[in-house]
Coordinates of C-alpha atoms and ligand atoms in Angstrom, one line a residue:
M17 CA -11.8 -78.0 -79.9
K18 CA -9.8 -75.4 -81.7
I19 CA -10.5 -71.8 -80.6
L20 CA -9.0 -68.8 -82.2
I21 CA -9.1 -65.4 -80.5
V22 CA -8.5 -62.0 -82.3
G23 CA -7.1 -59.3 -80.0
G24 CA -4.9 -60.0 -77.0
V25 CA -5.8 -57.3 -74.5
A26 CA -8.8 -56.9 -72.2
G27 CA -11.5 -59.1 -73.8
G28 CA -9.2 -61.3 -75.8
A29 CA -6.8 -62.2 -73.0
S30 CA -9.8 -62.9 -70.6
A31 CA -11.4 -65.2 -73.2
A32 CA -8.1 -67.0 -73.7
A33 CA -7.4 -67.6 -70.0
R34 CA -11.0 -68.6 -69.4
S35 CA -10.9 -71.0 -72.3
R36 CA -7.9 -72.8 -70.8
R37 CA -9.5 -73.0 -67.4
L38 CA -12.5 -74.7 -69.1
S39 CA -10.5 -77.1 -71.2
E40 CA -7.0 -78.5 -70.8
D41 CA -7.3 -80.2 -74.2
A42 CA -8.4 -77.3 -76.4
E43 CA -6.1 -75.8 -78.9
I44 CA -6.2 -72.0 -78.1
V45 CA -4.5 -69.5 -80.3
L46 CA -4.4 -65.8 -79.4
F47 CA -3.6 -63.3 -82.2
E48 CA -2.4 -59.8 -81.4
R49 CA -1.4 -57.3 -84.0
G50 CA 0.8 -55.3 -81.6
P51 CA 3.9 -56.3 -79.8
D52 CA 2.2 -56.7 -76.4
V53 CA -0.7 -58.6 -75.0
S54 CA -2.7 -57.8 -71.9
F55 CA -1.3 -54.3 -71.2
A56 CA -3.0 -51.8 -68.9
N57 CA -4.6 -49.3 -71.3
C58 CA -6.2 -47.7 -68.3
G59 CA -2.8 -47.0 -66.7
L60 CA -1.3 -45.2 -69.7
P61 CA -2.1 -41.6 -68.6
Y62 CA -0.5 -42.3 -65.2
Y63 CA 2.7 -43.4 -66.8
V64 CA 2.9 -40.1 -68.6
G65 CA 2.5 -38.3 -65.3
G66 CA 5.0 -40.5 -63.5
E67 CA 2.6 -42.0 -60.9
I68 CA 3.4 -45.3 -62.6
R69 CA 7.2 -45.2 -63.0
D70 CA 8.1 -48.6 -64.2
R71 CA 6.9 -49.2 -67.8
A72 CA 7.0 -53.0 -67.2
K73 CA 4.2 -52.6 -64.6
L74 CA 1.9 -51.7 -67.5
L75 CA 2.2 -55.2 -68.8
V76 CA -0.4 -57.0 -66.7
T77 CA 1.0 -60.2 -68.1
T78 CA 3.3 -61.1 -71.0
A79 CA 3.0 -63.5 -73.9
A80 CA 5.6 -65.7 -72.3
R81 CA 3.6 -65.9 -69.1
L82 CA 0.4 -66.7 -71.0
R83 CA 2.3 -69.5 -72.8
E84 CA 3.7 -70.8 -69.5
R85 CA 0.8 -70.7 -67.2
Y86 CA -2.1 -71.2 -69.6
N87 CA -0.4 -73.2 -72.4
L88 CA -1.7 -70.7 -74.9
D89 CA -0.3 -70.3 -78.4
V90 CA 0.2 -66.5 -78.3
R91 CA 1.1 -64.9 -81.6
T92 CA 2.0 -61.2 -81.3
G93 CA 2.8 -59.1 -84.4
S94 CA 0.1 -61.1 -86.1
S95 CA -2.8 -59.3 -87.8
V96 CA -5.9 -61.3 -88.6
E97 CA -6.8 -60.0 -92.1
A98 CA -9.8 -62.0 -93.2
I99 CA -12.4 -64.6 -92.1
D100 CA -13.6 -67.3 -94.4
R101 CA -16.8 -68.4 -92.6
T102 CA -17.7 -71.1 -95.0
A103 CA -14.4 -72.9 -94.7
K104 CA -14.1 -71.8 -91.0
K105 CA -10.6 -70.4 -91.3
I106 CA -8.9 -67.1 -91.0
R107 CA -6.0 -65.5 -92.9
V108 CA -3.2 -64.1 -90.7
R109 CA -0.3 -61.8 -91.6
E110 CA 2.9 -61.9 -89.7
L111 CA 3.7 -58.2 -89.7
V112 CA 7.5 -58.5 -89.4
S113 CA 8.0 -61.1 -92.2
G114 CA 5.0 -60.2 -94.3
R115 CA 4.1 -63.9 -94.5
D116 CA 0.4 -64.8 -94.8
Y117 CA -1.0 -68.1 -93.7
E118 CA -4.3 -69.6 -92.8
E119 CA -5.6 -71.2 -89.6
T120 CA -8.8 -73.1 -89.2
Y121 CA -11.2 -72.8 -86.2
D122 CA -14.1 -74.5 -84.5
K123 CA -14.9 -71.3 -82.6
L124 CA -13.7 -67.8 -83.2
I125 CA -13.8 -65.0 -80.6
L126 CA -13.3 -61.4 -81.9
S127 CA -12.0 -58.8 -79.4
P128 CA -10.4 -56.3 -81.7
G129 CA -11.3 -53.2 -79.6
A130 CA -12.0 -49.7 -80.8
A131 CA -9.6 -47.3 -82.6
P132 CA -9.3 -43.7 -81.5
L133 CA -11.2 -41.4 -83.9
R134 CA -9.0 -39.2 -86.2
P135 CA -11.3 -36.8 -87.9
P136 CA -10.2 -35.5 -91.3
I137 CA -8.9 -32.2 -89.9
P138 CA -6.2 -30.5 -91.9
G139 CA -2.7 -31.2 -90.4
I140 CA -4.0 -34.2 -88.4
D141 CA -1.1 -36.4 -89.6
L142 CA 1.6 -33.9 -88.5
P143 CA 4.2 -35.2 -86.1
G144 CA 3.2 -34.1 -82.7
V145 CA -0.5 -34.9 -83.1
F146 CA -1.2 -38.1 -81.0
T147 CA -4.0 -40.4 -80.0
L148 CA -3.6 -42.7 -77.0
R149 CA -4.4 -46.4 -77.2
N150 CA -1.4 -48.5 -76.6
L151 CA 2.2 -48.6 -75.3
H152 CA 3.6 -47.4 -78.6
D153 CA 1.4 -44.2 -78.4
V154 CA 2.3 -43.6 -74.7
D155 CA 6.0 -44.0 -75.5
G156 CA 5.8 -41.2 -78.1
I157 CA 3.8 -38.9 -75.8
K158 CA 6.0 -39.5 -72.8
A159 CA 9.2 -39.0 -74.8
R160 CA 8.0 -35.5 -75.7
V161 CA 7.1 -34.6 -72.2
D162 CA 10.4 -35.9 -70.9
R163 CA 12.2 -33.7 -73.5
G164 CA 10.5 -30.7 -71.7
I165 CA 7.7 -29.4 -73.8
K166 CA 6.0 -26.2 -72.6
N167 CA 2.4 -26.6 -73.7
V168 CA -0.1 -29.2 -74.8
V169 CA -3.6 -29.0 -76.3
I170 CA -5.9 -31.9 -75.6
V171 CA -8.9 -32.0 -78.0
G172 CA -11.8 -33.7 -76.2
A173 CA -12.7 -33.4 -72.5
G174 CA -13.8 -37.0 -72.1
F175 CA -12.3 -39.5 -69.5
I176 CA -8.9 -40.0 -71.3
G177 CA -8.6 -36.2 -72.1
L178 CA -9.1 -35.2 -68.4
E179 CA -6.8 -38.0 -67.1
L180 CA -4.1 -36.8 -69.4
A181 CA -4.7 -33.2 -68.4
E182 CA -4.1 -34.0 -64.8
N183 CA -0.9 -35.8 -65.7
F184 CA 0.4 -33.1 -67.9
V185 CA -0.1 -30.5 -65.1
K186 CA 1.8 -32.8 -62.8
R187 CA 4.6 -32.7 -65.3
G188 CA 4.5 -28.9 -65.4
V189 CA 3.2 -28.6 -68.9
A190 CA 0.7 -25.8 -69.6
T191 CA -2.5 -27.6 -70.6
T192 CA -5.5 -26.5 -72.6
V193 CA -8.5 -28.7 -73.2
V194 CA -10.8 -28.0 -76.2
E195 CA -14.3 -29.5 -76.1
L196 CA -17.0 -29.3 -78.7
Q197 CA -19.8 -29.7 -76.2
D198 CA -20.7 -27.1 -73.5
Q199 CA -19.4 -29.3 -70.7
V200 CA -16.5 -31.6 -69.8
L201 CA -17.1 -35.4 -69.4
P202 CA -20.0 -35.6 -71.9
P203 CA -21.6 -38.8 -70.5
F204 CA -22.4 -37.0 -67.3
D205 CA -25.2 -34.5 -66.8
K206 CA -23.9 -31.0 -67.3
E207 CA -24.5 -29.7 -63.8
M208 CA -22.6 -32.6 -62.3
T209 CA -19.5 -31.5 -64.1
T210 CA -19.5 -27.9 -62.7
P211 CA -17.2 -28.9 -59.8
I212 CA -14.8 -30.6 -62.2
E213 CA -14.6 -27.5 -64.4
Q214 CA -13.9 -25.3 -61.4
L215 CA -11.3 -27.8 -60.2
L216 CA -9.5 -27.8 -63.6
A217 CA -9.5 -24.0 -63.7
S218 CA -8.0 -23.9 -60.1
K219 CA -5.2 -26.2 -61.3
G220 CA -4.4 -24.0 -64.2
V221 CA -6.0 -26.1 -66.9
S222 CA -7.6 -23.8 -69.5
V223 CA -10.9 -25.4 -70.6
L224 CA -12.4 -24.1 -73.8
L225 CA -16.0 -25.4 -74.1
G226 CA -18.1 -25.2 -77.3
Q227 CA -15.0 -25.0 -79.4
S228 CA -13.6 -27.3 -82.0
A229 CA -10.2 -27.8 -83.6
E230 CA -10.3 -26.9 -87.3
G231 CA -6.7 -27.4 -88.2
F232 CA -3.1 -28.1 -87.1
E233 CA -0.2 -26.1 -88.5
E234 CA 3.5 -26.3 -88.1
A235 CA 5.1 -23.4 -86.2
P236 CA 8.6 -22.5 -85.2
E237 CA 8.1 -23.9 -81.7
G238 CA 6.0 -26.9 -82.6
L239 CA 2.4 -26.7 -83.7
V240 CA -0.5 -24.2 -83.8
V241 CA -4.1 -25.5 -83.2
R242 CA -6.6 -23.5 -85.1
L243 CA -10.0 -23.3 -83.5
K244 CA -13.4 -22.7 -85.2
S245 CA -13.6 -19.4 -83.2
G246 CA -10.4 -18.3 -85.0
Q247 CA -8.3 -18.6 -81.9
R248 CA -4.9 -20.0 -82.4
L249 CA -3.3 -22.1 -79.6
P250 CA 0.4 -22.9 -79.5
A251 CA 1.1 -26.5 -78.8
Q252 CA 4.2 -28.5 -78.7
L253 CA 2.1 -31.6 -78.4
V254 CA -1.6 -32.3 -79.4
I255 CA -3.6 -35.2 -78.1
L256 CA -6.9 -36.2 -79.8
G257 CA -9.3 -37.8 -77.4
V258 CA -12.5 -37.4 -79.3
G259 CA -13.9 -40.9 -79.0
V260 CA -13.4 -44.3 -80.5
R261 CA -14.9 -46.3 -83.3
P262 CA -15.3 -50.1 -83.2
E263 CA -12.7 -52.0 -85.2
N264 CA -15.2 -53.8 -87.3
K265 CA -13.5 -54.3 -90.6
L266 CA -12.9 -58.0 -90.2
A267 CA -16.5 -58.5 -89.2
V268 CA -17.9 -56.3 -91.9
D269 CA -15.8 -58.0 -94.6
A270 CA -16.9 -61.4 -93.4
G271 CA -20.6 -60.3 -93.7
L272 CA -21.3 -60.3 -90.0
E273 CA -24.1 -57.9 -88.9
V274 CA -23.1 -54.6 -87.4
G275 CA -25.3 -51.9 -85.8
P276 CA -25.8 -48.3 -87.1
R277 CA -22.8 -47.0 -85.2
G278 CA -20.6 -49.8 -86.3
G279 CA -20.7 -52.1 -83.3
I280 CA -20.6 -55.8 -84.1
R281 CA -24.1 -57.2 -83.4
V282 CA -24.2 -60.0 -80.8
N283 CA -27.0 -61.9 -79.1
E284 CA -27.3 -62.4 -75.3
F285 CA -24.7 -65.2 -75.6
L286 CA -22.3 -62.8 -77.3
Q287 CA -22.7 -64.7 -80.6
T288 CA -22.5 -62.7 -83.8
S289 CA -24.8 -63.4 -86.7
D290 CA -22.6 -66.5 -87.3
P291 CA -23.1 -68.9 -84.4
D292 CA -19.5 -70.1 -84.4
I293 CA -18.1 -66.5 -84.1
Y294 CA -18.4 -64.6 -80.8
A295 CA -17.5 -61.0 -80.3
V296 CA -16.7 -59.0 -77.2
G297 CA -15.4 -55.7 -75.9
D298 CA -15.2 -52.2 -77.4
A299 CA -16.0 -53.6 -80.9
I300 CA -19.5 -54.8 -80.1
E301 CA -23.0 -53.3 -79.7
V302 CA -24.5 -54.2 -76.3
K303 CA -27.9 -53.9 -74.7
D304 CA -28.2 -51.0 -72.4
F305 CA -29.1 -52.6 -69.1
V306 CA -31.5 -49.9 -68.1
S307 CA -33.3 -49.0 -71.3
G308 CA -32.8 -52.3 -73.2
D309 CA -31.7 -50.3 -76.3
P310 CA -28.7 -51.1 -78.3
T311 CA -25.6 -49.0 -77.4
Q312 CA -21.8 -49.0 -77.4
V313 CA -19.9 -48.8 -74.1
P314 CA -16.1 -48.9 -74.4
L315 CA -15.1 -49.8 -70.9
A316 CA -12.7 -52.4 -69.5
G317 CA -15.0 -54.1 -67.0
P318 CA -17.6 -55.1 -69.6
A319 CA -14.8 -56.2 -72.0
N320 CA -13.3 -58.5 -69.4
R321 CA -16.6 -60.0 -68.3
Q322 CA -17.7 -60.5 -71.9
G323 CA -14.4 -62.3 -72.8
R324 CA -15.1 -64.7 -70.0
I325 CA -18.7 -65.2 -71.0
A326 CA -17.9 -65.7 -74.7
A327 CA -15.4 -68.4 -73.7
D328 CA -18.0 -70.1 -71.5
N329 CA -20.5 -70.1 -74.4
A330 CA -17.9 -71.3 -76.9
F331 CA -17.5 -74.3 -74.6
G332 CA -21.2 -74.9 -74.5
R333 CA -22.1 -73.4 -71.1
A334 CA -25.0 -71.1 -72.3
V335 CA -24.2 -68.1 -70.1
R336 CA -26.2 -64.9 -70.8
Y337 CA -24.7 -61.4 -70.8
R338 CA -27.1 -59.1 -69.0
G339 CA -26.2 -55.9 -70.7
T340 CA -24.0 -52.9 -69.9
Q341 CA -25.1 -50.2 -67.5
G342 CA -22.1 -47.9 -68.1
T343 CA -20.7 -47.8 -64.6
A344 CA -17.7 -45.5 -65.0
I345 CA -15.4 -43.4 -62.8
V346 CA -12.7 -40.8 -63.4
G347 CA -10.3 -39.2 -61.2
A348 CA -9.3 -35.5 -61.6
F349 CA -6.6 -34.4 -59.2
D350 CA -8.1 -35.1 -55.8
H351 CA -11.7 -35.2 -57.1
T352 CA -13.7 -38.1 -58.4
A353 CA -16.7 -38.2 -60.7
A354 CA -18.6 -41.5 -61.2
M355 CA -21.8 -42.6 -62.8
T356 CA -23.9 -45.7 -63.4
G357 CA -27.1 -46.4 -65.4
S358 CA -29.0 -43.7 -67.4
S359 CA -28.1 -40.1 -67.3
E360 CA -30.9 -37.5 -67.1
K361 CA -30.1 -36.3 -70.6
A362 CA -30.3 -39.9 -72.0
L363 CA -33.7 -40.3 -70.4
R364 CA -34.9 -37.0 -71.7
R365 CA -33.7 -37.9 -75.2
A366 CA -35.5 -41.2 -74.9
K367 CA -38.6 -39.3 -73.6
R368 CA -38.7 -41.6 -70.6
P369 CA -40.3 -40.1 -67.5
Y370 CA -38.1 -39.8 -64.4
R371 CA -37.6 -37.9 -61.2
K372 CA -34.4 -37.0 -59.6
V373 CA -33.0 -35.9 -56.2
Y374 CA -29.7 -34.3 -55.2
V375 CA -28.1 -34.8 -51.8
H376 CA -24.8 -33.2 -50.6
P377 CA -23.7 -35.4 -47.7
A378 CA -20.2 -35.8 -46.2
H379 CA -18.5 -39.0 -47.2
H380 CA -18.1 -40.0 -43.5
A381 CA -19.4 -38.7 -40.1
G382 CA -19.0 -34.9 -40.1
Y383 CA -17.6 -34.9 -36.5
Y384 CA -14.7 -37.1 -37.6
P385 CA -11.8 -35.1 -39.1
G386 CA -11.4 -35.1 -42.9
A387 CA -15.1 -35.4 -44.0
Q388 CA -15.4 -34.5 -47.6
V389 CA -18.7 -33.3 -49.1
M390 CA -20.0 -35.1 -52.3
T391 CA -22.9 -34.4 -54.5
L392 CA -25.0 -37.4 -55.3
K393 CA -27.7 -37.4 -57.9
L394 CA -30.2 -40.2 -58.0
I395 CA -32.5 -40.7 -61.0
F396 CA -35.6 -43.0 -60.7
D397 CA -38.9 -44.0 -62.1
P398 CA -41.6 -41.5 -61.0
V399 CA -44.2 -44.2 -60.4
T400 CA -42.4 -47.3 -59.1
G401 CA -39.3 -45.6 -57.7
K402 CA -37.0 -48.1 -59.6
I403 CA -33.5 -46.7 -59.8
L404 CA -32.6 -45.7 -63.3
G405 CA -29.2 -44.0 -62.8
A406 CA -26.9 -42.2 -60.4
Q407 CA -24.0 -39.8 -60.6
A408 CA -21.7 -38.5 -58.0
V409 CA -18.9 -36.0 -57.8
G410 CA -16.7 -35.2 -54.8
G411 CA -13.6 -36.6 -53.1
A412 CA -13.3 -39.7 -51.1
G413 CA -16.3 -42.1 -51.0
V414 CA -17.8 -41.3 -54.4
D415 CA -16.6 -44.7 -55.8
K416 CA -18.2 -46.7 -53.0
R417 CA -21.6 -44.9 -53.4
I418 CA -21.7 -45.3 -57.1
D419 CA -20.7 -49.0 -56.8
V420 CA -23.5 -49.6 -54.3
L421 CA -26.0 -47.9 -56.6
A422 CA -24.6 -49.9 -59.6
V423 CA -25.5 -53.1 -57.7
A424 CA -28.9 -51.7 -56.8
I425 CA -29.6 -51.1 -60.4
Q426 CA -28.4 -54.6 -61.3
A427 CA -30.8 -56.0 -58.7
G428 CA -33.7 -54.0 -60.0
M429 CA -34.0 -52.1 -56.7
S430 CA -36.1 -49.0 -56.0
V431 CA -35.5 -45.9 -53.9
Y432 CA -37.5 -47.5 -51.1
D433 CA -34.8 -50.2 -50.9
L434 CA -32.2 -47.5 -50.4
E435 CA -34.0 -46.4 -47.3
E436 CA -33.5 -49.9 -45.9
M437 CA -30.0 -50.5 -47.1
E438 CA -27.7 -51.6 -44.3
L439 CA -24.1 -50.4 -45.0
S440 CA -21.0 -50.6 -43.0
Y441 CA -20.4 -47.7 -40.6
A442 CA -17.7 -46.4 -38.3
P443 CA -17.1 -42.6 -38.3
Q444 CA -14.0 -42.7 -40.5
F445 CA -15.8 -44.7 -43.2
G446 CA -19.4 -43.5 -43.4
S447 CA -22.3 -42.3 -41.5
A448 CA -25.0 -44.1 -39.5
K449 CA -27.3 -42.6 -42.2
D450 CA -25.1 -43.2 -45.2
P451 CA -25.4 -40.9 -48.3
I452 CA -27.1 -43.9 -50.0
N453 CA -29.8 -43.9 -47.2
M454 CA -30.1 -40.1 -47.4
A455 CA -30.8 -40.2 -51.2
G456 CA -33.3 -43.0 -50.5
F457 CA -35.1 -41.0 -47.8
V458 CA -35.4 -37.9 -49.9
A459 CA -36.5 -39.8 -53.0
S460 CA -39.0 -42.0 -51.2
G461 CA -40.4 -39.0 -49.3
M462 CA -40.9 -37.3 -52.6
L463 CA -42.7 -40.2 -54.2
R464 CA -44.9 -40.8 -51.1
G465 CA -45.9 -37.2 -51.3
E466 CA -44.6 -36.4 -47.8
H467 CA -41.7 -34.4 -49.1
P468 CA -42.7 -32.4 -52.2
Q469 CA -39.8 -31.3 -54.2
V470 CA -39.3 -29.0 -57.1
D471 CA -36.3 -28.8 -59.4
V472 CA -34.4 -25.5 -59.3
E473 CA -34.3 -25.2 -63.1
A474 CA -38.1 -25.6 -63.2
V475 CA -38.6 -22.8 -60.6
L476 CA -36.3 -20.4 -62.4
S477 CA -37.5 -21.1 -65.9
A478 CA -41.2 -20.7 -64.9
P479 CA -42.8 -17.8 -66.7
D480 CA -43.6 -14.6 -64.7
G481 CA -46.8 -15.0 -62.7
K482 CA -46.3 -18.8 -62.6
R483 CA -43.1 -18.5 -60.6
P484 CA -43.3 -19.8 -57.1
F485 CA -42.6 -17.6 -54.1
L486 CA -38.9 -18.2 -53.3
L487 CA -38.1 -18.7 -49.6
D488 CA -34.5 -19.0 -48.3
V489 CA -34.5 -20.6 -44.8
R490 CA -30.8 -20.4 -44.1
T491 CA -29.3 -17.9 -41.6
P492 CA -29.0 -14.2 -42.6
E493 CA -25.2 -14.7 -42.8
E494 CA -25.6 -17.5 -45.3
F495 CA -28.1 -15.5 -47.3
A496 CA -25.8 -12.6 -47.5
K497 CA -23.0 -14.7 -48.9
G498 CA -25.1 -15.7 -51.9
N499 CA -28.7 -16.5 -52.7
I500 CA -31.1 -17.3 -55.5
P501 CA -32.3 -14.1 -57.1
G502 CA -35.8 -13.1 -56.0
A503 CA -35.7 -15.1 -52.7
I504 CA -36.7 -13.6 -49.4
S505 CA -34.9 -14.7 -46.2
I506 CA -36.7 -16.2 -43.2
P507 CA -34.5 -18.5 -41.2
V508 CA -36.2 -21.8 -40.4
D509 CA -36.1 -21.2 -36.7
E510 CA -38.2 -17.9 -37.2
L511 CA -40.6 -19.4 -39.7
R512 CA -43.4 -20.2 -37.3
S513 CA -43.5 -16.6 -36.0
R514 CA -43.2 -15.0 -39.4
I515 CA -45.5 -17.4 -41.3
I516 CA -47.9 -14.5 -41.7
D517 CA -45.5 -12.8 -44.2
L518 CA -45.9 -15.6 -46.7
P519 CA -48.5 -15.6 -49.5
R520 CA -51.2 -18.2 -49.4
D521 CA -52.2 -17.8 -53.1
K522 CA -48.9 -19.1 -54.5
E523 CA -46.7 -22.2 -54.2
V524 CA -43.8 -21.5 -51.9
A525 CA -40.5 -23.0 -53.1
V526 CA -38.2 -23.4 -50.1
Y527 CA -34.5 -23.8 -50.1
C528 CA -31.6 -24.0 -47.6
Q529 CA -27.9 -25.0 -48.2
S530 CA -28.4 -28.6 -49.1
G531 CA -32.0 -29.5 -48.5
Q532 CA -32.5 -30.6 -44.8
R533 CA -33.6 -27.3 -43.2
A534 CA -35.9 -26.7 -46.2
Y535 CA -37.4 -30.1 -45.6
F536 CA -38.3 -29.1 -42.0
A537 CA -39.6 -25.7 -43.3
T538 CA -41.7 -27.4 -46.0
R539 CA -43.3 -29.7 -43.4
I540 CA -44.1 -26.6 -41.2
L541 CA -45.7 -24.8 -44.2
Q542 CA -47.6 -27.8 -45.4
Q543 CA -49.1 -28.4 -41.9
N544 CA -50.1 -24.7 -41.9
G545 CA -52.0 -25.1 -45.1
F546 CA -49.4 -23.7 -47.5
K547 CA -48.6 -25.3 -50.9
A548 CA -44.9 -25.7 -50.4
A549 CA -42.1 -27.7 -52.0
N550 CA -38.4 -28.1 -51.3
I551 CA -35.9 -27.0 -54.0
G552 CA -34.0 -30.3 -54.3
G553 CA -30.5 -30.1 -53.1
G554 CA -30.8 -26.5 -52.1
Y555 CA -28.4 -23.7 -52.8
L556 CA -25.6 -26.2 -53.5
T557 CA -27.6 -27.6 -56.4
Y558 CA -28.5 -24.1 -57.6
K559 CA -24.8 -23.4 -57.8
L560 CA -24.2 -26.5 -59.9
F561 CA -26.6 -25.2 -62.5
Y562 CA -26.0 -21.4 -62.4
Q563 CA -22.4 -21.1 -61.2
N564 CA -21.5 -18.9 -64.2
E565 CA -24.3 -16.5 -63.3
I566 CA -23.3 -16.0 -59.7
Ligands
LIG5 P1 -8.5 -53.6 -76.5 O1 -8.2 -53.8 -75.1 O2 -8.3 -52.4 -77.3 O3 -7.8 -54.8 -77.3 C1 -8.0 -55.0 -78.7 C2 -6.7 -55.5 -79.3 O4 -7.0 -56.2 -80.5 C3 -5.7 -54.4 -79.6 O5 -4.5 -54.6 -78.9 C4 -5.5 -54.5 -81.1 O6 -4.2 -54.3 -81.5 C5 -5.9 -56.0 -81.4 N1 -6.4 -56.1 -82.8 C6 -7.4 -55.4 -83.4 N2 -7.6 -55.9 -84.6 C7 -6.8 -57.0 -84.7 C8 -6.6 -57.9 -85.8 N3 -7.3 -57.9 -86.9 N4 -5.7 -58.9 -85.6 C9 -5.0 -59.0 -84.5 N5 -5.1 -58.1 -83.4 C10 -6.0 -57.2 -83.6 N6 -11.8 -48.4 -69.4 C11 -12.2 -48.4 -68.1 O7 -13.2 -49.1 -67.8 N7 -11.6 -47.7 -67.1 C12 -10.5 -46.9 -67.4 O8 -10.0 -46.3 -66.5 C13 -10.1 -46.9 -68.7 N8 -9.0 -46.1 -69.1 C14 -8.5 -46.1 -70.4 C15 -7.5 -45.3 -70.7 C16 -6.9 -45.3 -72.0 C17 -5.8 -44.5 -72.3 C18 -7.6 -46.2 -72.9 C19 -7.0 -46.2 -74.4 C20 -8.7 -46.9 -72.6 C21 -9.2 -46.9 -71.3 N9 -10.3 -47.7 -71.0 C22 -10.7 -47.6 -69.7 C23 -11.0 -48.5 -72.0 C24 -10.5 -49.9 -72.0 O9 -9.2 -50.0 -72.1 C25 -11.2 -50.7 -73.1 O10 -12.6 -50.6 -72.9 C26 -10.8 -52.1 -73.2 O11 -9.4 -52.3 -73.3 C27 -11.5 -52.8 -74.3 O12 -11.0 -54.1 -74.5 P2 -11.1 -54.8 -75.9 O13 -10.5 -56.2 -75.7 O14 -12.4 -54.7 -76.5 O15 -10.1 -54.0 -76.8

């Protein structure tokens, strides 16, 4: 068996190593256009900031190591230029010598990745305008920071943009982030990004939402970024982080099928439209695990797993790839945002019915020092309770909860399973009722009809006359510090004695700080014949949606 692999980083290196483990006899050749294989793209922003000090640590492994341990024929500086599917051979260019040669294959695995988008903005090719994909890029960016630049403009508030923003701030560079959408971290639901926006502002990062870069101009001190609004931002360095596009040229030229957004089409065995050619990683179109629809998810975990599966299949093992659920996490200073499965906005776009709950628990027992509050949003099917997605933002413990929920989605679990989930507990790690259980209790109670809930956006957008009666059951002190406009205050402990003050001809929408006292109040009201519902997640959730109006 002779197996050729195009691309020597996440997917490609995984496929190569797996291939060798499956066969000592196979001839395995790994082609990489760049000078390095298997480098840590995900670590690049932290090298800029100095968290990772030693550049060599970014090389997860080297070509020499791959040759030695895996007996792989690793050819760096070698660009695969064309595939001749009929003759089952590829044309390779050695970039240093310019020499072209051909190599035949029995099986070919493509893992060429995705290239950062460089929209045709005037001045985009000026020195000082960078994208970040590899070590060459990071060397250029870091060299400028090391020279002592004063300011940077990052175009795009996605994962890489925000990771870089944190690292520029750590290096003392004044940082502005420009984002076309009205939120940072566009894959998340907007309200879940409110804490991250506040955090960025508190760290001195200027975030300009709903803005786009229209041009880059040379200026005496570096560059000027011209925004659509007319604003002009000085920048000694510009980073474009506006997304990626699959590197599909080889595949397209070879007549392989690609999807509407350019991802190479593969079947569940990661085979392209040519059964002897597999494709993996950022370059491919995958099946969304939750919706079943085709999508593109450029993340390292899926690329690595797909590389392994493609190798299995190339060696005749018939392993299926289940799809990608988009489990992702990003750190921003001491905060974490993570998500898995479908977002609310994706479900709305797909017109798929759903319900959601918010809980705001501490990441471990409140009585143990250092508890940090997180916001956890759980999205599920309104009939079966099957979990469709989850997002969380906070400090410690966000990663653990999203990973648990990612597994729950993989296993096809429902909110009722979360009530029963047995998770590890000691006070410094969690709570006897873990945030996962809490979300399960709230969601299951809602679906069983025991704990009616209403979304704060629905309450506040209801037309006059249809608006429920708003009841705040926190203490008068909490009410005085901030409340939902139009609410009246009756602390939960006084509710039984003051129930007479409430209208019986209207729904009563009850809230407290995070939902628990309002739950008790809702139960009291229901049992006294009122139509009552809890505003999910309480005042904390209200603040996520309406922070700018407070
Ligand atoms: P890549 O790893 O990009 O590898 C493709 C390789 O193929 C490239 O080196 C390219 O030079 C080579 N190539 C392309 N065409 C040819 C050709 N014709 N001939 C020869 N060689 C070719 N993901 C996460 O999940 N978590 C993170 O924290 C995270 N952080 C990231 C931070 C940064 C700065 C970047 C850039 C990416 C990050 N990612 C992260 C995304 C992750 O790195 C990618 O999803 C993953 O590397 C994709 O693997 P891949 O094999 O498809 O492509």
